[in-house]
Amino acid sequence: MKRPSWDEYFAKIAEDVARRSTCVRHRFGAVIVNDRKEIVSTGYNGPVRGAVHCIEVGCLKDKKGIASGTGHDICQAVHAEQNALLQAGKLSRASTLYVNAFPCKICARLIVNSGIARVVTSGSYTDEEGLKILRDADIVVEHIDL
């Protein structure tokens, strides 16, 4: 029996968190883990609190023909990384963020300013500009295949 590495373990948890998403296009999950290997917070993508879920009314971006990775201002969703960062607050400093996609450029900026030290991705996303933002800010970015 082979035990998963810590990165594999937390990346799999991010995938499980993503199962709570109500987005009809993408199911993203994020997990913030401190240097003691303790989960600080989790987040998944979905509408703002109290709003109707896209699985109930459909995707506004689909209805308007907006491509994936664009039109973030049209979508009512809060991204998985954003929700995890909101829950973690200052506890995210010097932590690792696991996410089952590449962070978009908006999330990347928030990750930089939150003090996250490392981002581990286990999936992809059409908007790869966020990866450059993270690397330019000297945040360690690693990708693992699950």
PDB file of C-alpha atoms in Angstrom:
ATOM      1  CA  MET A   1       0.000   0.000   0.000  1.00  0.00           C
ATOM      2  CA  LYS A   2       1.390   3.389  -1.042  1.00  0.00           C
ATOM      3  CA  ARG A   3       0.464   6.413   1.039  1.00  0.00           C
ATOM      4  CA  PRO A   4      -0.224   9.563  -0.962  1.00  0.00           C
ATOM      5  CA  SER A   5       2.219  12.439  -0.602  1.00  0.00           C
ATOM      6  CA  TRP A   6       0.988  15.480   1.305  1.00  0.00           C
ATOM      7  CA  ASP A   7       0.473  17.295  -2.006  1.00  0.00           C
ATOM      8  CA  GLU A   8      -1.561  14.402  -3.422  1.00  0.00           C
ATOM      9  CA  TYR A   9      -3.584  14.192  -0.205  1.00  0.00           C
ATOM     10  CA  PHE A  10      -4.534  17.878  -0.123  1.00  0.00           C
ATOM     11  CA  ALA A  11      -5.060  18.045  -3.904  1.00  0.00           C
ATOM     12  CA  LYS A  12      -7.563  15.174  -3.619  1.00  0.00           C
ATOM     13  CA  ILE A  13      -9.338  17.040  -0.828  1.00  0.00           C
ATOM     14  CA  ALA A  14      -9.570  20.087  -3.155  1.00  0.00           C
ATOM     15  CA  GLU A  15     -11.228  17.831  -5.733  1.00  0.00           C
ATOM     16  CA  ASP A  16     -13.733  16.649  -3.124  1.00  0.00           C
ATOM     17  CA  VAL A  17     -14.443  20.238  -2.069  1.00  0.00           C
ATOM     18  CA  ALA A  18     -15.133  21.058  -5.740  1.00  0.00           C
ATOM     19  CA  ARG A  19     -18.031  18.590  -5.686  1.00  0.00           C
ATOM     20  CA  ARG A  20     -19.994  21.204  -3.664  1.00  0.00           C
ATOM     21  CA  SER A  21     -19.812  23.685  -6.568  1.00  0.00           C
ATOM     22  CA  THR A  22     -23.055  24.744  -8.209  1.00  0.00           C
ATOM     23  CA  CYS A  23     -21.436  26.095 -11.382  1.00  0.00           C
ATOM     24  CA  VAL A  24     -22.601  24.358 -14.555  1.00  0.00           C
ATOM     25  CA  ARG A  25     -19.315  25.026 -16.410  1.00  0.00           C
ATOM     26  CA  HIS A  26     -16.570  24.193 -13.928  1.00  0.00           C
ATOM     27  CA  ARG A  27     -16.368  22.599 -10.509  1.00  0.00           C
ATOM     28  CA  PHE A  28     -13.416  24.137  -8.689  1.00  0.00           C
ATOM     29  CA  GLY A  29     -12.241  23.542  -5.152  1.00  0.00           C
ATOM     30  CA  ALA A  30      -9.475  25.069  -3.075  1.00  0.00           C
ATOM     31  CA  VAL A  31      -7.805  24.132   0.206  1.00  0.00           C
ATOM     32  CA  ILE A  32      -5.439  26.321   2.236  1.00  0.00           C
ATOM     33  CA  VAL A  33      -2.948  24.396   4.377  1.00  0.00           C
ATOM     34  CA  ASN A  34      -0.494  25.863   6.876  1.00  0.00           C
ATOM     35  CA  ASP A  35       3.110  24.761   7.397  1.00  0.00           C
ATOM     36  CA  ARG A  36       2.005  22.236  10.054  1.00  0.00           C
ATOM     37  CA  LYS A  37      -0.070  20.364   7.429  1.00  0.00           C
ATOM     38  CA  GLU A  38      -3.326  21.597   8.984  1.00  0.00           C
ATOM     39  CA  ILE A  39      -6.258  22.649   6.818  1.00  0.00           C
ATOM     40  CA  VAL A  40      -6.961  26.318   7.454  1.00  0.00           C
ATOM     41  CA  SER A  41      -9.925  26.691   5.095  1.00  0.00           C
ATOM     42  CA  THR A  42     -11.660  25.390   2.000  1.00  0.00           C
ATOM     43  CA  GLY A  43     -13.682  26.997  -0.761  1.00  0.00           C
ATOM     44  CA  TYR A  44     -15.595  26.098  -3.895  1.00  0.00           C
ATOM     45  CA  ASN A  45     -17.048  28.222  -6.672  1.00  0.00           C
ATOM     46  CA  GLY A  46     -20.645  29.314  -6.549  1.00  0.00           C
ATOM     47  CA  PRO A  47     -22.844  32.413  -6.422  1.00  0.00           C
ATOM     48  CA  VAL A  48     -22.749  35.006  -3.684  1.00  0.00           C
ATOM     49  CA  ARG A  49     -24.599  34.131  -0.495  1.00  0.00           C
ATOM     50  CA  GLY A  50     -28.349  34.071  -0.916  1.00  0.00           C
ATOM     51  CA  ALA A  51     -28.298  34.152  -4.732  1.00  0.00           C
ATOM     52  CA  VAL A  52     -29.952  31.478  -6.824  1.00  0.00           C
ATOM     53  CA  HIS A  53     -27.566  28.752  -7.981  1.00  0.00           C
ATOM     54  CA  CYS A  54     -26.621  28.324 -11.640  1.00  0.00           C
ATOM     55  CA  ILE A  55     -27.595  24.643 -11.492  1.00  0.00           C
ATOM     56  CA  GLU A  56     -31.142  25.930 -10.905  1.00  0.00           C
ATOM     57  CA  VAL A  57     -31.330  28.746 -13.498  1.00  0.00           C
ATOM     58  CA  GLY A  58     -28.525  28.059 -15.957  1.00  0.00           C
ATOM     59  CA  CYS A  59     -25.305  29.852 -16.725  1.00  0.00           C
ATOM     60  CA  LEU A  60     -25.534  33.524 -17.652  1.00  0.00           C
ATOM     61  CA  LYS A  61     -22.212  33.320 -19.509  1.00  0.00           C
ATOM     62  CA  ASP A  62     -23.496  30.369 -21.566  1.00  0.00           C
ATOM     63  CA  LYS A  63     -26.668  32.292 -22.402  1.00  0.00           C
ATOM     64  CA  LYS A  64     -24.576  35.255 -23.596  1.00  0.00           C
ATOM     65  CA  GLY A  65     -22.018  33.123 -25.457  1.00  0.00           C
ATOM     66  CA  ILE A  66     -19.085  34.260 -23.283  1.00  0.00           C
ATOM     67  CA  ALA A  67     -15.986  32.079 -23.515  1.00  0.00           C
ATOM     68  CA  SER A  68     -14.491  30.295 -20.529  1.00  0.00           C
ATOM     69  CA  GLY A  69     -11.759  32.292 -18.816  1.00  0.00           C
ATOM     70  CA  THR A  70     -13.361  35.620 -19.763  1.00  0.00           C
ATOM     71  CA  GLY A  71     -16.315  37.679 -18.586  1.00  0.00           C
ATOM     72  CA  HIS A  72     -15.536  37.395 -14.885  1.00  0.00           C
ATOM     73  CA  ASP A  73     -17.514  40.602 -14.352  1.00  0.00           C
ATOM     74  CA  ILE A  74     -20.631  38.994 -15.888  1.00  0.00           C
ATOM     75  CA  CYS A  75     -20.655  35.873 -13.728  1.00  0.00           C
ATOM     76  CA  GLN A  76     -22.137  36.061 -10.236  1.00  0.00           C
ATOM     77  CA  ALA A  77     -19.784  33.378  -8.935  1.00  0.00           C
ATOM     78  CA  VAL A  78     -17.210  33.767  -6.224  1.00  0.00           C
ATOM     79  CA  HIS A  79     -14.232  31.600  -7.156  1.00  0.00           C
ATOM     80  CA  ALA A  80     -13.032  28.699  -5.020  1.00  0.00           C
ATOM     81  CA  GLU A  81      -9.749  30.439  -4.217  1.00  0.00           C
ATOM     82  CA  GLN A  82     -11.578  33.621  -3.231  1.00  0.00           C
ATOM     83  CA  ASN A  83     -13.907  31.746  -0.887  1.00  0.00           C
ATOM     84  CA  ALA A  84     -10.999  29.890   0.729  1.00  0.00           C
ATOM     85  CA  LEU A  85      -9.036  33.136   1.193  1.00  0.00           C
ATOM     86  CA  LEU A  86     -12.058  34.865   2.721  1.00  0.00           C
ATOM     87  CA  GLN A  87     -12.489  32.028   5.208  1.00  0.00           C
ATOM     88  CA  ALA A  88      -8.787  31.898   6.085  1.00  0.00           C
ATOM     89  CA  GLY A  89      -8.171  35.618   6.521  1.00  0.00           C
ATOM     90  CA  LYS A  90      -4.697  36.301   7.924  1.00  0.00           C
ATOM     91  CA  LEU A  91      -4.201  32.590   8.597  1.00  0.00           C
ATOM     92  CA  SER A  92      -3.420  32.167   4.895  1.00  0.00           C
ATOM     93  CA  ARG A  93      -0.052  33.899   5.269  1.00  0.00           C
ATOM     94  CA  ALA A  94       2.892  31.628   4.399  1.00  0.00           C
ATOM     95  CA  SER A  95       0.473  28.774   3.623  1.00  0.00           C
ATOM     96  CA  THR A  96      -0.005  26.546   0.586  1.00  0.00           C
ATOM     97  CA  LEU A  97      -3.118  26.805  -1.568  1.00  0.00           C
ATOM     98  CA  TYR A  98      -4.245  23.661  -3.397  1.00  0.00           C
ATOM     99  CA  VAL A  99      -6.650  24.153  -6.296  1.00  0.00           C
ATOM    100  CA  ASN A 100      -7.875  21.827  -9.026  1.00  0.00           C
ATOM    101  CA  ALA A 101      -7.293  24.457 -11.762  1.00  0.00           C
ATOM    102  CA  PHE A 102      -4.985  27.333 -12.657  1.00  0.00           C
ATOM    103  CA  PRO A 103      -5.992  30.424 -10.695  1.00  0.00           C
ATOM    104  CA  CYS A 104      -7.394  33.164 -12.923  1.00  0.00           C
ATOM    105  CA  LYS A 105      -5.660  36.538 -12.960  1.00  0.00           C
ATOM    106  CA  ILE A 106      -8.118  37.986 -10.420  1.00  0.00           C
ATOM    107  CA  CYS A 107      -7.579  35.125  -7.971  1.00  0.00           C
ATOM    108  CA  ALA A 108      -3.814  35.269  -8.558  1.00  0.00           C
ATOM    109  CA  ARG A 109      -3.745  38.898  -7.439  1.00  0.00           C
ATOM    110  CA  LEU A 110      -5.667  38.010  -4.289  1.00  0.00           C
ATOM    111  CA  ILE A 111      -3.359  35.067  -3.614  1.00  0.00           C
ATOM    112  CA  VAL A 112      -0.308  37.327  -3.891  1.00  0.00           C
ATOM    113  CA  ASN A 113      -1.733  39.931  -1.526  1.00  0.00           C
ATOM    114  CA  SER A 114      -2.908  37.323   0.984  1.00  0.00           C
ATOM    115  CA  GLY A 115       0.646  36.139   1.590  1.00  0.00           C
ATOM    116  CA  ILE A 116       0.217  32.602   0.258  1.00  0.00           C
ATOM    117  CA  ALA A 117       3.711  31.171  -0.262  1.00  0.00           C
ATOM    118  CA  ARG A 118       2.977  28.228  -2.555  1.00  0.00           C
ATOM    119  CA  VAL A 119       0.234  27.162  -4.984  1.00  0.00           C
ATOM    120  CA  VAL A 120      -0.237  23.548  -6.064  1.00  0.00           C
ATOM    121  CA  THR A 121      -2.519  22.950  -9.038  1.00  0.00           C
ATOM    122  CA  SER A 122      -3.924  19.607 -10.118  1.00  0.00           C
ATOM    123  CA  GLY A 123      -5.955  20.718 -13.108  1.00  0.00           C
ATOM    124  CA  SER A 124      -5.959  23.380 -15.791  1.00  0.00           C
ATOM    125  CA  TYR A 125      -7.965  26.441 -16.849  1.00  0.00           C
ATOM    126  CA  THR A 126      -8.195  28.421 -20.058  1.00  0.00           C
ATOM    127  CA  ASP A 127      -6.903  31.638 -18.427  1.00  0.00           C
ATOM    128  CA  GLU A 128      -3.202  31.028 -17.723  1.00  0.00           C
ATOM    129  CA  GLU A 129      -2.327  34.677 -16.994  1.00  0.00           C
ATOM    130  CA  GLY A 130      -2.727  34.015 -13.277  1.00  0.00           C
ATOM    131  CA  LEU A 131       0.244  31.649 -13.317  1.00  0.00           C
ATOM    132  CA  LYS A 132       2.504  34.431 -14.589  1.00  0.00           C
ATOM    133  CA  ILE A 133       1.257  36.812 -11.894  1.00  0.00           C
ATOM    134  CA  LEU A 134       2.033  34.226  -9.211  1.00  0.00           C
ATOM    135  CA  ARG A 135       5.493  33.436 -10.559  1.00  0.00           C
ATOM    136  CA  ASP A 136       6.344  37.132 -11.011  1.00  0.00           C
ATOM    137  CA  ALA A 137       5.531  37.577  -7.312  1.00  0.00           C
ATOM    138  CA  ASP A 138       7.946  34.755  -6.416  1.00  0.00           C
ATOM    139  CA  ILE A 139       5.188  32.413  -5.289  1.00  0.00           C
ATOM    140  CA  VAL A 140       6.161  28.805  -5.789  1.00  0.00           C
ATOM    141  CA  VAL A 141       3.794  27.222  -8.328  1.00  0.00           C
ATOM    142  CA  GLU A 142       3.747  23.464  -8.769  1.00  0.00           C
ATOM    143  CA  HIS A 143       1.496  21.191 -10.786  1.00  0.00           C
ATOM    144  CA  ILE A 144       0.737  17.583  -9.899  1.00  0.00           C
ATOM    145  CA  ASP A 145      -1.187  14.996 -11.881  1.00  0.00           C
ATOM    146  CA  LEU A 146      -3.705  12.975  -9.899  1.00  0.00           C
TER     147      LEU A 146
END
